[in-house]
PDB file of C-alpha atoms in Angstrom:
ATOM      1  CA  MET A   1      75.573  25.721  57.485  1.00 82.00           C
ATOM      2  CA  LEU A   2      77.933  28.617  57.828  1.00 91.00           C
ATOM      3  CA  THR A   3      75.449  30.421  60.117  1.00 93.00           C
ATOM      4  CA  VAL A   4      75.512  27.447  62.556  1.00 95.00           C
ATOM      5  CA  PHE A   5      79.265  27.257  62.337  1.00 95.00           C
ATOM      6  CA  LYS A   6      79.641  31.044  62.955  1.00 94.00           C
ATOM      7  CA  LYS A   7      77.294  30.922  65.904  1.00 95.00           C
ATOM      8  CA  TYR A   8      79.289  28.020  67.369  1.00 94.00           C
ATOM      9  CA  LEU A   9      82.623  29.934  66.991  1.00 93.00           C
ATOM     10  CA  GLN A  10      81.204  33.160  68.457  1.00 93.00           C
ATOM     11  CA  ASP A  11      79.618  31.255  71.368  1.00 94.00           C
ATOM     12  CA  HIS A  12      83.112  29.860  72.231  1.00 93.00           C
ATOM     13  CA  THR A  13      85.542  32.484  71.137  1.00 91.00           C
ATOM     14  CA  PRO A  14      85.559  36.365  70.608  1.00 91.00           C
ATOM     15  CA  ILE A  15      85.728  36.041  66.774  1.00 91.00           C
ATOM     16  CA  THR A  16      84.190  39.119  65.240  1.00 92.00           C
ATOM     17  CA  ASP A  17      81.938  39.197  62.118  1.00 93.00           C
ATOM     18  CA  GLU A  18      84.888  40.575  60.137  1.00 93.00           C
ATOM     19  CA  GLN A  19      87.318  37.813  61.401  1.00 93.00           C
ATOM     20  CA  PHE A  20      84.684  35.133  60.511  1.00 93.00           C
ATOM     21  CA  GLU A  21      84.318  36.667  57.100  1.00 92.00           C
ATOM     22  CA  GLN A  22      88.048  36.120  56.544  1.00 92.00           C
ATOM     23  CA  LEU A  23      87.868  32.569  58.085  1.00 90.00           C
ATOM     24  CA  SER A  24      84.859  31.523  55.957  1.00 91.00           C
ATOM     25  CA  ARG A  25      87.220  31.585  52.945  1.00 90.00           C
ATOM     26  CA  GLU A  26      89.115  28.662  54.546  1.00 90.00           C
ATOM     27  CA  VAL A  27      86.146  26.319  54.934  1.00 94.00           C
ATOM     28  CA  THR A  28      83.723  24.582  52.596  1.00 95.00           C
ATOM     29  CA  PRO A  29      80.039  23.945  53.395  1.00 97.00           C
ATOM     30  CA  ARG A  30      78.834  20.572  52.119  1.00 97.00           C
ATOM     31  CA  SER A  31      75.701  18.333  52.303  1.00 98.00           C
ATOM     32  CA  TYR A  32      76.158  14.613  52.435  1.00 98.00           C
ATOM     33  CA  PRO A  33      73.446  11.876  52.185  1.00 98.00           C
ATOM     34  CA  LYS A  34      73.205   9.146  54.717  1.00 98.00           C
ATOM     35  CA  GLY A  35      75.685   6.304  54.005  1.00 97.00           C
ATOM     36  CA  ARG A  36      78.382   8.467  52.327  1.00 98.00           C
ATOM     37  CA  ILE A  37      81.886   7.622  53.499  1.00 97.00           C
ATOM     38  CA  LEU A  38      83.870  10.754  53.991  1.00 97.00           C
ATOM     39  CA  VAL A  39      87.191   9.170  55.187  1.00 95.00           C
ATOM     40  CA  LYS A  40      88.524   5.612  54.856  1.00 95.00           C
ATOM     41  CA  PRO A  41      91.690   3.966  56.141  1.00 95.00           C
ATOM     42  CA  GLY A  42      94.593   4.940  53.958  1.00 94.00           C
ATOM     43  CA  ASP A  43      93.236   8.351  52.883  1.00 93.00           C
ATOM     44  CA  THR A  44      95.674  11.197  53.184  1.00 89.00           C
ATOM     45  CA  SER A  45      93.204  14.003  53.274  1.00 82.00           C
ATOM     46  CA  ASP A  46      93.652  16.571  56.074  1.00 87.00           C
ATOM     47  CA  ASN A  47      89.871  17.301  56.278  1.00 92.00           C
ATOM     48  CA  GLY A  48      87.916  17.473  59.482  1.00 93.00           C
ATOM     49  CA  TYR A  49      84.160  18.170  59.799  1.00 96.00           C
ATOM     50  CA  PHE A  50      81.981  20.366  61.837  1.00 97.00           C
ATOM     51  CA  VAL A  51      78.496  18.997  61.923  1.00 98.00           C
ATOM     52  CA  SER A  52      75.765  21.701  61.447  1.00 97.00           C
ATOM     53  CA  LYS A  53      73.056  19.219  61.041  1.00 97.00           C
ATOM     54  CA  GLY A  54      72.773  15.491  61.068  1.00 98.00           C
ATOM     55  CA  LEU A  55      75.056  12.763  62.466  1.00 98.00           C
ATOM     56  CA  LEU A  56      78.441  11.354  61.554  1.00 98.00           C
ATOM     57  CA  ARG A  57      80.508   8.675  63.195  1.00 98.00           C
ATOM     58  CA  ALA A  58      84.111   7.412  63.203  1.00 97.00           C
ATOM     59  CA  TYR A  59      84.839   3.694  63.427  1.00 97.00           C
ATOM     60  CA  ALA A  60      87.479   1.072  62.735  1.00 96.00           C
ATOM     61  CA  THR A  61      86.901  -2.437  61.429  1.00 95.00           C
ATOM     62  CA  ASP A  62      88.603  -5.595  62.522  1.00 93.00           C
ATOM     63  CA  GLU A  63      89.907  -8.490  60.406  1.00 93.00           C
ATOM     64  CA  LYS A  64      86.385 -10.003  60.288  1.00 93.00           C
ATOM     65  CA  GLY A  65      84.847  -6.774  59.175  1.00 91.00           C
ATOM     66  CA  LYS A  66      83.167  -6.009  62.392  1.00 93.00           C
ATOM     67  CA  GLU A  67      82.676  -2.234  63.138  1.00 94.00           C
ATOM     68  CA  HIS A  68      84.079  -0.672  66.294  1.00 95.00           C
ATOM     69  CA  ILE A  69      82.543   2.822  66.662  1.00 96.00           C
ATOM     70  CA  ILE A  70      85.007   5.373  68.154  1.00 95.00           C
ATOM     71  CA  GLN A  71      82.959   8.426  68.160  1.00 95.00           C
ATOM     72  CA  PHE A  72      79.605   9.823  67.104  1.00 97.00           C
ATOM     73  CA  ALA A  73      79.257  13.413  66.029  1.00 97.00           C
ATOM     74  CA  PRO A  74      75.774  15.068  66.305  1.00 97.00           C
ATOM     75  CA  GLU A  75      75.145  18.750  65.749  1.00 97.00           C
ATOM     76  CA  ASN A  76      77.900  21.151  66.971  1.00 96.00           C
ATOM     77  CA  TRP A  77      80.475  18.390  67.256  1.00 96.00           C
ATOM     78  CA  TRP A  78      83.821  17.971  65.313  1.00 95.00           C
ATOM     79  CA  ILE A  79      84.953  14.734  63.838  1.00 96.00           C
ATOM     80  CA  GLY A  80      87.864  13.493  61.692  1.00 92.00           C
ATOM     81  CA  ASP A  81      90.941  11.300  61.772  1.00 91.00           C
ATOM     82  CA  ARG A  82      93.433  13.316  63.788  1.00 86.00           C
ATOM     83  CA  GLY A  83      96.341  11.407  62.562  1.00 88.00           C
ATOM     84  CA  ALA A  84      95.609  12.287  58.999  1.00 88.00           C
ATOM     85  CA  MET A  85      94.513  15.820  59.772  1.00 86.00           C
ATOM     86  CA  TYR A  86      97.335  16.959  62.005  1.00 84.00           C
ATOM     87  CA  PHE A  87     100.159  14.562  61.280  1.00 88.00           C
ATOM     88  CA  GLY A  88      99.856  13.843  57.579  1.00 87.00           C
ATOM     89  CA  GLU A  89      99.539  10.129  58.342  1.00 93.00           C
ATOM     90  CA  PRO A  90      97.292   7.831  56.261  1.00 95.00           C
ATOM     91  CA  ALA A  91      93.850   7.664  58.042  1.00 94.00           C
ATOM     92  CA  THR A  92      93.136   4.633  60.319  1.00 94.00           C
ATOM     93  CA  PHE A  93      89.398   5.294  60.756  1.00 94.00           C
ATOM     94  CA  TYR A  94      86.324   5.592  58.673  1.00 96.00           C
ATOM     95  CA  VAL A  95      84.175   8.645  59.008  1.00 97.00           C
ATOM     96  CA  ASP A  96      80.686   8.216  57.511  1.00 97.00           C
ATOM     97  CA  VAL A  97      77.319   9.857  57.453  1.00 98.00           C
ATOM     98  CA  VAL A  98      74.675   8.169  59.727  1.00 98.00           C
ATOM     99  CA  GLU A  99      71.880  10.731  58.890  1.00 98.00           C
ATOM    100  CA  ASP A 100      71.753  13.157  56.098  1.00 98.00           C
ATOM    101  CA  ALA A 101      74.187  15.854  57.147  1.00 98.00           C
ATOM    102  CA  GLU A 102      75.187  19.467  56.569  1.00 98.00           C
ATOM    103  CA  VAL A 103      78.838  19.918  57.568  1.00 98.00           C
ATOM    104  CA  VAL A 104      81.491  22.473  57.289  1.00 97.00           C
ATOM    105  CA  VAL A 105      84.695  20.938  56.006  1.00 96.00           C
ATOM    106  CA  VAL A 106      87.838  22.369  57.524  1.00 94.00           C
ATOM    107  CA  ASN A 107      91.478  21.486  57.086  1.00 87.00           C
ATOM    108  CA  ARG A 108      94.787  22.188  58.675  1.00 83.00           C
ATOM    109  CA  ASN A 109      94.941  25.621  56.911  1.00 86.00           C
ATOM    110  CA  PHE A 110      91.792  26.637  58.721  1.00 88.00           C
ATOM    111  CA  MET A 111      93.242  25.786  62.023  1.00 85.00           C
ATOM    112  CA  ASP A 112      96.448  27.701  61.504  1.00 87.00           C
ATOM    113  CA  ARG A 113      94.614  30.708  59.834  1.00 90.00           C
ATOM    114  CA  ALA A 114      92.041  30.831  62.719  1.00 90.00           C
ATOM    115  CA  GLN A 115      94.873  31.117  65.245  1.00 89.00           C
ATOM    116  CA  GLU A 116      96.344  33.988  63.239  1.00 90.00           C
ATOM    117  CA  ILE A 117      93.163  35.911  62.803  1.00 89.00           C
ATOM    118  CA  CYS A 118      91.892  35.345  66.426  1.00 89.00           C
ATOM    119  CA  PRO A 119      94.477  34.339  68.980  1.00 88.00           C
ATOM    120  CA  ALA A 120      91.770  33.405  71.431  1.00 88.00           C
ATOM    121  CA  TYR A 121      90.919  30.568  68.995  1.00 88.00           C
ATOM    122  CA  ALA A 122      94.195  28.964  69.747  1.00 87.00           C
ATOM    123  CA  ARG A 123      93.274  28.840  73.389  1.00 89.00           C
ATOM    124  CA  TYR A 124      89.935  27.276  72.573  1.00 91.00           C
ATOM    125  CA  ASN A 125      91.416  24.778  70.223  1.00 88.00           C
ATOM    126  CA  ILE A 126      93.832  23.696  72.978  1.00 90.00           C
ATOM    127  CA  TYR A 127      90.815  23.296  75.329  1.00 91.00           C
ATOM    128  CA  LEU A 128      89.056  21.194  72.649  1.00 90.00           C
ATOM    129  CA  LEU A 129      92.220  18.990  72.383  1.00 88.00           C
ATOM    130  CA  HIS A 130      92.535  18.562  76.090  1.00 92.00           C
ATOM    131  CA  ASN A 131      88.825  17.777  76.425  1.00 91.00           C
ATOM    132  CA  THR A 132      89.043  15.155  73.573  1.00 89.00           C
ATOM    133  CA  ALA A 133      92.043  13.527  75.305  1.00 91.00           C
ATOM    134  CA  ARG A 134      90.158  13.511  78.643  1.00 93.00           C
ATOM    135  CA  HIS A 135      87.154  11.842  77.043  1.00 90.00           C
ATOM    136  CA  MET A 136      89.278   9.308  75.284  1.00 90.00           C
ATOM    137  CA  GLN A 137      91.019   8.413  78.584  1.00 94.00           C
ATOM    138  CA  GLN A 138      87.665   8.059  80.187  1.00 92.00           C
ATOM    139  CA  ARG A 139      86.417   5.960  77.299  1.00 90.00           C
ATOM    140  CA  ILE A 140      89.581   3.681  77.512  1.00 93.00           C
ATOM    141  CA  ALA A 141      89.124   3.198  81.204  1.00 93.00           C
ATOM    142  CA  SER A 142      85.391   2.525  80.881  1.00 92.00           C
ATOM    143  CA  LEU A 143      86.024  -0.142  78.072  1.00 91.00           C
ATOM    144  CA  LEU A 144      88.638  -1.762  80.301  1.00 93.00           C
ATOM    145  CA  ALA A 145      86.897  -1.714  83.724  1.00 95.00           C
ATOM    146  CA  ALA A 146      83.362  -0.441  83.699  1.00 95.00           C
ATOM    147  CA  THR A 147      80.297  -2.687  83.643  1.00 95.00           C
ATOM    148  CA  ALA A 148      77.949  -2.643  80.595  1.00 96.00           C
ATOM    149  CA  GLU A 149      75.418  -0.643  82.600  1.00 95.00           C
ATOM    150  CA  GLU A 150      78.040   1.922  83.546  1.00 95.00           C
ATOM    151  CA  ARG A 151      79.144   2.232  79.920  1.00 96.00           C
ATOM    152  CA  TYR A 152      75.541   2.695  78.786  1.00 96.00           C
ATOM    153  CA  LEU A 153      74.856   5.411  81.424  1.00 94.00           C
ATOM    154  CA  SER A 154      78.030   7.205  80.342  1.00 94.00           C
ATOM    155  CA  PHE A 155      76.981   6.944  76.701  1.00 95.00           C
ATOM    156  CA  ILE A 156      73.562   8.597  77.429  1.00 94.00           C
ATOM    157  CA  HIS A 157      75.353  11.338  79.378  1.00 92.00           C
ATOM    158  CA  MET A 158      77.832  12.015  76.542  1.00 92.00           C
ATOM    159  CA  TYR A 159      75.267  11.641  73.674  1.00 94.00           C
ATOM    160  CA  PRO A 160      71.742  12.358  75.151  1.00 91.00           C
ATOM    161  CA  ASN A 161      69.830  12.325  71.814  1.00 91.00           C
ATOM    162  CA  VAL A 162      71.937   9.851  69.844  1.00 95.00           C
ATOM    163  CA  MET A 163      70.276   6.723  71.342  1.00 90.00           C
ATOM    164  CA  LEU A 164      67.048   7.578  69.556  1.00 91.00           C
ATOM    165  CA  ARG A 165      68.827   8.307  66.270  1.00 96.00           C
ATOM    166  CA  VAL A 166      70.817   5.198  65.616  1.00 96.00           C
ATOM    167  CA  PRO A 167      70.176   1.420  65.516  1.00 94.00           C
ATOM    168  CA  GLN A 168      70.830  -0.424  68.798  1.00 94.00           C
ATOM    169  CA  LEU A 169      73.623  -2.323  66.879  1.00 95.00           C
ATOM    170  CA  MET A 170      75.634   0.943  66.573  1.00 97.00           C
ATOM    171  CA  VAL A 171      75.207   1.755  70.263  1.00 96.00           C
ATOM    172  CA  ALA A 172      76.365  -1.703  71.262  1.00 96.00           C
ATOM    173  CA  SER A 173      79.365  -1.348  68.903  1.00 96.00           C
ATOM    174  CA  TYR A 174      80.354   1.995  70.600  1.00 96.00           C
ATOM    175  CA  LEU A 175      79.898   0.385  74.043  1.00 96.00           C
ATOM    176  CA  GLY A 176      81.928  -2.773  73.083  1.00 94.00           C
ATOM    177  CA  ILE A 177      79.138  -5.118  74.024  1.00 95.00           C
ATOM    178  CA  THR A 178      76.747  -7.283  72.024  1.00 95.00           C
ATOM    179  CA  PRO A 179      73.140  -5.920  71.118  1.00 95.00           C
ATOM    180  CA  GLU A 180      71.637  -8.693  73.296  1.00 96.00           C
ATOM    181  CA  THR A 181      73.759  -7.399  76.326  1.00 96.00           C
ATOM    182  CA  LEU A 182      72.522  -3.928  75.557  1.00 96.00           C
ATOM    183  CA  SER A 183      68.897  -4.966  75.529  1.00 95.00           C
ATOM    184  CA  ARG A 184      69.334  -6.663  78.856  1.00 96.00           C
ATOM    185  CA  VAL A 185      70.974  -3.598  80.369  1.00 96.00           C
ATOM    186  CA  ARG A 186      68.187  -1.318  79.098  1.00 93.00           C
ATOM    187  CA  LYS A 187      65.510  -3.655  80.510  1.00 93.00           C
ATOM    188  CA  GLU A 188      67.228  -3.839  83.876  1.00 93.00           C
ATOM    189  CA  LEU A 189      67.583  -0.149  84.122  1.00 91.00           C
ATOM    190  CA  ALA A 190      63.887   0.214  83.086  1.00 89.00           C
ATOM    191  CA  ARG A 191      62.950  -2.337  85.891  1.00 88.00           C
ATOM    192  CA  LYS A 192      65.107  -0.358  88.437  1.00 86.00           C
ATOM    193  CA  ASN A 193      63.775   3.039  87.495  1.00 79.00           C
ATOM    194  CA  PHE A 194      60.108   2.028  87.050  1.00 73.00           C
ATOM    195  CA  GLY A 195      59.771  -0.816  89.582  1.00 62.00           C
ATOM    196  CA  LYS A 196      58.802  -3.421  86.956  1.00 50.00           C
TER     197      LYS A 196
END
């Protein structure tokens, strides 16, 4: 787990082996089985998760218990409830394990320490935050104005291998459409692309 995390950091920042050795004291590698809930609404934990292997997701539920998926996190993605992690607020989202996962658990101390040890990490973290904000804006615009087909194509672009790893119901939840609509969209795209 830490080897994957180290490679990820070194691929994106100039963190040396020695700096990573110092930072590794601030993280905890963990393995979690499919179905484990890592964060639930009301939690005050400041943990975030880097996915070395497996798949996590963040979601909210409405008053009827219906799930609304906010994010998937396959390998080399970060996930967590930012309100809880950065602002000390009670979590508003669930984060759970969709596939057996190996993760690196980080908290606010890691973020602060990483920026002290490697100032370039601060720049990379700001880039990640801006990229997250950009994707969230695009996602909101998509949910408000895009067709089901456009949302599905955007999903495939964002998560190229997730479609094959999760039930269709989860993809539909992420897209904000019914599973029946998703089936129709996929059939229509197949017909367009293969002339059927």
